[in-house]
Amino acid sequence: KQEVTQIPAALSVPEGENLVLNCSFTDSAIYNLQWFRQDPGKGLTSLLLIQSSQREQTSGRLNASLDKSSGRSTLYIAASQPGDSATYLCAVRMGTASKLTFGTGTRLQVTL
Amino acid sequence: GAGVSQSPSNKVTEKGKDVELRCDPISGHTALYWYRQSLGQGLEFLIYFQGNSAPDKSGLPSDRFSAERTGGSVSTLTIQRTQQEDSAVYLCASSLDHSGRGLKGDYGYTFGSGTRLTVV
C-alpha cells in the first residue's frame, strides 16, 4: 500500500527566504507526482506535475524535483512571499487509471 | 467548461436528511474522482469513474453513500440519512485518463472548489 509523508508538517519563514518542502513515498513504481496548494476553505490548485520519466519541473519561483528510486520529491520555493502562505500537498498516482494518494501536507506561513 | 464546477458551494442540512452534491468536470476529461476532506484531516478517496468502466467504489465509507455519472460527464454524489460525521468538504476532480502505451499529455488532476457540507 502506497504511503505518502510530508515533512515538515508546518513551517514559518520570513519573507524573501528560499525554502524546501519534502515529500516521500513508499512505493517507487509511480506514474506521476503532483504538487498542489490549498488555501484555507478552498479547493486544491495544481502547481506542478512530474511524470515518472522526468527529474524536475519548474514554474516561476517553484521547482519540483523527483527521485523515484529513493521515493522522494522536493518542492523548492524561491524568494518566498506572504501570498505563498497555504498548505502544500503532494500526491502520487500509481497508474494511468488510478486514484491519487495524498500526503498530509505542509502548512506554510510566510511572515512580513 | 474551463474548470471543474461543483455545486452547491455550501450546504447545511439536518441530521437524517439526504443530500446531493454535483460535479461538472472539464469537457473531454474521461476520469472523475470524488474525495472528502474532514476538518484537520487529509484527503480521503471516495469513488472514481473512468469512461464506461465500472466505477471504483472502494473508498465509499458506507452504503449511505452513492454516486453516479450520467452520460460520461456530470456526476452526483448522494449521501442518504446524513450523520454529523459526514460533515466535511467534498472535492471533485477530473483528469484525462487512458489505458495503453505511448501516452502523451498532461494527466494531472484538476480539482473543483468543493462543497462544504455541514450536518447539524
Short mmCIF file of C-alpha atoms in Angstrom, two decimals:
data_model
loop_
_atom_site.label_atom_id
_atom_site.label_comp_id
_atom_site.label_asym_id
_atom_site.label_seq_id
_atom_site.Cartn_x
_atom_site.Cartn_y
_atom_site.Cartn_z
CA LYS A 1 0.00 0.00 0.00
CA GLN A 2 1.39 3.38 -1.01
CA GLU A 3 2.05 5.81 1.83
CA VAL A 4 2.99 9.43 1.31
CA THR A 5 4.65 11.51 4.00
CA GLN A 6 5.37 15.22 4.05
CA ILE A 7 7.90 16.92 6.26
CA PRO A 8 7.71 19.34 7.93
CA ALA A 9 4.04 19.45 8.91
CA ALA A 10 4.28 23.20 9.42
CA LEU A 11 6.83 25.85 8.53
CA SER A 12 7.10 29.57 9.19
CA VAL A 13 9.67 31.65 7.33
CA PRO A 14 10.29 35.39 6.86
CA GLU A 15 9.53 36.92 3.50
CA GLY A 16 12.30 36.54 0.95
CA GLU A 17 13.66 33.24 2.16
CA ASN A 18 14.13 30.26 -0.10
CA LEU A 19 12.58 27.07 1.26
CA VAL A 20 12.22 23.36 0.54
CA LEU A 21 9.23 21.16 1.22
CA ASN A 22 9.73 17.40 1.28
CA CYS A 23 7.56 14.54 0.13
CA SER A 24 8.41 10.85 0.41
CA PHE A 25 6.55 7.79 -0.83
CA THR A 26 7.00 4.11 -0.04
CA ASP A 27 6.29 2.51 -3.44
CA SER A 28 8.60 3.92 -6.12
CA ALA A 29 6.59 2.49 -9.06
CA ILE A 30 4.65 5.72 -9.51
CA TYR A 31 3.12 7.01 -12.72
CA ASN A 32 3.38 10.66 -11.79
CA LEU A 33 3.55 13.03 -8.82
CA GLN A 34 1.67 16.28 -8.44
CA TRP A 35 2.11 19.22 -6.08
CA PHE A 36 -0.94 21.23 -5.04
CA ARG A 37 -1.59 24.23 -2.82
CA GLN A 38 -4.71 24.64 -0.75
CA ASP A 39 -5.78 27.95 0.70
CA PRO A 40 -7.98 27.93 3.82
CA GLY A 41 -11.54 26.99 2.95
CA LYS A 42 -10.72 26.48 -0.70
CA GLY A 43 -10.15 23.62 -3.12
CA LEU A 44 -6.80 22.47 -4.48
CA THR A 45 -4.79 24.33 -7.07
CA SER A 46 -2.35 22.30 -9.13
CA LEU A 47 1.18 23.70 -9.07
CA LEU A 48 3.40 21.20 -10.84
CA LEU A 49 3.10 17.72 -12.33
CA ILE A 50 6.13 15.48 -12.77
CA GLN A 51 5.85 12.35 -14.90
CA SER A 52 7.75 9.30 -13.72
CA SER A 53 10.30 9.73 -16.52
CA GLN A 54 11.09 13.31 -15.54
CA ARG A 55 13.51 14.64 -12.93
CA GLU A 56 12.12 18.12 -12.38
CA GLN A 57 9.57 20.71 -13.40
CA THR A 58 9.70 24.47 -13.00
CA SER A 59 7.04 27.13 -12.91
CA GLY A 60 8.07 30.65 -11.99
CA ARG A 61 9.54 30.63 -8.48
CA LEU A 62 8.63 26.98 -7.99
CA ASN A 63 10.80 23.99 -8.81
CA ALA A 64 9.81 20.41 -8.10
CA SER A 65 12.23 17.52 -8.33
CA LEU A 66 11.61 13.81 -8.39
CA ASP A 67 13.93 10.96 -7.38
CA LYS A 68 11.85 7.88 -7.99
CA SER A 69 14.43 5.37 -6.86
CA SER A 70 14.68 6.92 -3.42
CA GLY A 71 10.98 7.67 -3.21
CA ARG A 72 11.36 11.43 -2.79
CA SER A 73 10.20 14.70 -4.23
CA THR A 74 11.01 18.22 -3.15
CA LEU A 75 9.25 21.48 -3.84
CA TYR A 76 11.59 24.46 -3.83
CA ILE A 77 10.09 27.92 -3.43
CA ALA A 78 12.42 30.81 -4.20
CA ALA A 79 12.14 34.27 -2.66
CA SER A 80 9.03 33.44 -0.65
CA GLN A 81 6.19 35.95 -0.37
CA PRO A 82 3.28 36.30 2.09
CA GLY A 83 0.97 35.20 -0.74
CA ASP A 84 2.71 31.82 -0.73
CA SER A 85 1.16 31.08 2.67
CA ALA A 86 -1.00 27.98 2.20
CA THR A 87 -0.97 24.25 2.74
CA TYR A 88 1.11 22.38 0.19
CA LEU A 89 0.14 18.82 -0.70
CA CYS A 90 1.95 16.25 -2.75
CA ALA A 91 0.14 13.33 -4.31
CA VAL A 92 1.25 10.28 -6.27
CA ARG A 93 -0.55 8.31 -8.93
CA MET A 94 0.33 4.66 -9.47
CA GLY A 95 -1.03 4.08 -12.95
CA THR A 96 -3.00 5.59 -15.79
CA ALA A 97 -6.28 4.52 -14.25
CA SER A 98 -5.62 5.21 -10.65
CA LYS A 99 -6.60 7.48 -7.80
CA LEU A 100 -4.17 9.88 -6.16
CA THR A 101 -2.66 9.11 -2.77
CA PHE A 102 -2.10 12.33 -0.87
CA GLY A 103 0.41 13.31 1.74
CA THR A 104 -0.78 15.04 4.90
CA GLY A 105 0.53 18.40 3.75
CA THR A 106 2.89 21.11 4.90
CA ARG A 107 1.29 24.28 6.25
CA LEU A 108 3.48 27.21 5.20
CA GLN A 109 3.34 30.69 6.66
CA VAL A 110 5.46 33.45 5.17
CA THR A 111 5.71 36.42 7.51
CA LEU A 112 6.46 40.06 6.73
CA GLY B 1 -16.09 24.15 -19.24
CA ALA B 2 -12.86 25.88 -18.32
CA GLY B 3 -12.62 24.27 -14.90
CA VAL B 4 -14.28 21.75 -12.62
CA SER B 5 -17.51 23.18 -11.26
CA GLN B 6 -19.14 22.00 -8.04
CA SER B 7 -22.47 22.92 -6.55
CA PRO B 8 -23.60 23.93 -4.08
CA SER B 9 -20.52 25.57 -2.58
CA ASN B 10 -22.04 25.28 0.89
CA LYS B 11 -24.76 23.03 2.23
CA VAL B 12 -26.20 22.89 5.72
CA THR B 13 -28.56 20.01 6.35
CA GLU B 14 -30.30 18.39 9.27
CA LYS B 15 -29.18 15.02 10.50
CA GLY B 16 -31.13 12.26 8.78
CA LYS B 17 -31.82 14.18 5.58
CA ASP B 18 -30.49 13.18 2.16
CA VAL B 19 -28.17 15.47 0.19
CA GLU B 20 -26.97 15.59 -3.41
CA LEU B 21 -23.70 17.16 -4.44
CA ARG B 22 -22.98 17.92 -8.07
CA CYS B 23 -19.76 17.97 -10.08
CA ASP B 24 -19.32 19.17 -13.65
CA PRO B 25 -15.87 18.10 -14.91
CA ILE B 26 -13.69 19.68 -17.56
CA SER B 27 -15.02 18.92 -21.02
CA GLY B 28 -13.16 15.97 -22.53
CA HIS B 29 -11.86 14.62 -19.23
CA THR B 30 -12.85 10.98 -19.07
CA ALA B 31 -11.89 10.37 -15.44
CA LEU B 32 -13.76 11.85 -12.47
CA TYR B 33 -12.96 11.46 -8.80
CA TRP B 34 -14.64 12.33 -5.51
CA TYR B 35 -12.57 13.00 -2.40
CA ARG B 36 -13.54 14.08 1.10
CA GLN B 37 -11.57 16.31 3.46
CA SER B 38 -12.68 16.39 7.06
CA LEU B 39 -11.55 19.12 9.43
CA GLY B 40 -7.84 18.76 10.09
CA GLN B 41 -7.63 15.55 8.05
CA GLY B 42 -6.03 14.62 4.77
CA LEU B 43 -7.88 13.92 1.56
CA GLU B 44 -9.85 10.67 1.59
CA PHE B 45 -10.61 8.97 -1.71
CA LEU B 46 -14.28 8.10 -2.19
CA ILE B 47 -15.02 6.97 -5.74
CA TYR B 48 -13.58 7.06 -9.25
CA PHE B 49 -15.27 6.96 -12.67
CA GLN B 50 -13.39 6.17 -15.87
CA GLY B 51 -15.32 6.29 -19.12
CA ASN B 52 -17.83 3.47 -19.38
CA SER B 53 -15.98 1.19 -16.98
CA ALA B 54 -17.48 0.13 -13.67
CA PRO B 55 -16.59 2.77 -11.06
CA ASP B 56 -14.06 2.12 -8.31
CA LYS B 57 -16.21 2.50 -5.21
CA SER B 58 -13.61 1.20 -2.79
CA GLY B 59 -13.41 4.45 -0.82
CA LEU B 60 -17.09 4.91 -0.05
CA PRO B 61 -17.37 4.83 3.76
CA SER B 62 -20.81 3.24 3.98
CA ASP B 63 -23.82 2.19 1.92
CA ARG B 64 -25.38 5.58 2.66
CA PHE B 65 -23.00 6.99 0.07
CA SER B 66 -23.56 6.53 -3.66
CA ALA B 67 -22.53 8.31 -6.81
CA GLU B 68 -23.39 8.25 -10.45
CA ARG B 69 -22.08 9.81 -13.58
CA THR B 70 -24.56 10.39 -16.36
CA GLY B 71 -23.50 10.48 -19.99
CA GLY B 72 -19.85 10.39 -19.05
CA SER B 73 -19.98 13.97 -17.81
CA VAL B 74 -21.79 15.37 -14.78
CA SER B 75 -21.60 13.38 -11.54
CA THR B 76 -23.74 13.48 -8.43
CA LEU B 77 -22.69 12.22 -5.02
CA THR B 78 -25.65 11.31 -2.81
CA ILE B 79 -25.49 10.88 0.94
CA GLN B 80 -28.58 9.35 2.48
CA ARG B 81 -29.64 9.78 6.10
CA THR B 82 -26.78 12.18 6.80
CA GLN B 83 -24.87 11.94 10.06
CA GLN B 84 -22.78 14.57 11.81
CA GLU B 85 -19.59 12.71 10.93
CA ASP B 86 -20.42 13.29 7.25
CA SER B 87 -19.60 16.98 7.74
CA ALA B 88 -16.62 17.71 5.51
CA VAL B 89 -15.55 19.38 2.30
CA TYR B 90 -16.36 17.18 -0.67
CA LEU B 91 -13.97 17.72 -3.56
CA CYS B 92 -14.38 16.60 -7.13
CA ALA B 93 -11.55 16.30 -9.65
CA SER B 94 -11.23 15.31 -13.27
CA SER B 95 -8.36 14.26 -15.49
CA LEU B 96 -7.50 12.84 -18.84
CA ASP B 97 -7.18 9.11 -18.41
CA HIS B 98 -6.30 6.32 -20.75
CA SER B 99 -5.12 2.76 -20.73
CA GLY B 100 -2.39 1.55 -23.02
CA ARG B 101 1.05 2.69 -24.08
CA GLY B 102 2.60 5.64 -25.80
CA LEU B 103 0.65 8.10 -23.77
CA LYS B 104 1.25 11.78 -24.19
CA GLY B 105 -0.04 14.86 -22.49
CA ASP B 106 -0.64 16.10 -19.03
CA TYR B 107 -2.57 13.63 -16.91
CA GLY B 108 -2.71 15.81 -13.87
CA TYR B 109 -5.81 16.32 -11.81
CA THR B 110 -7.90 19.49 -11.80
CA PHE B 111 -9.97 20.00 -8.66
CA GLY B 112 -13.15 21.93 -8.13
CA SER B 113 -13.59 24.37 -5.25
CA GLY B 114 -15.52 21.83 -3.24
CA THR B 115 -18.82 21.63 -1.41
CA ARG B 116 -18.67 22.32 2.31
CA LEU B 117 -21.28 20.08 3.93
CA THR B 118 -22.38 20.74 7.49
CA VAL B 119 -24.76 18.31 9.17
CA VAL B 120 -26.48 19.80 12.22
#
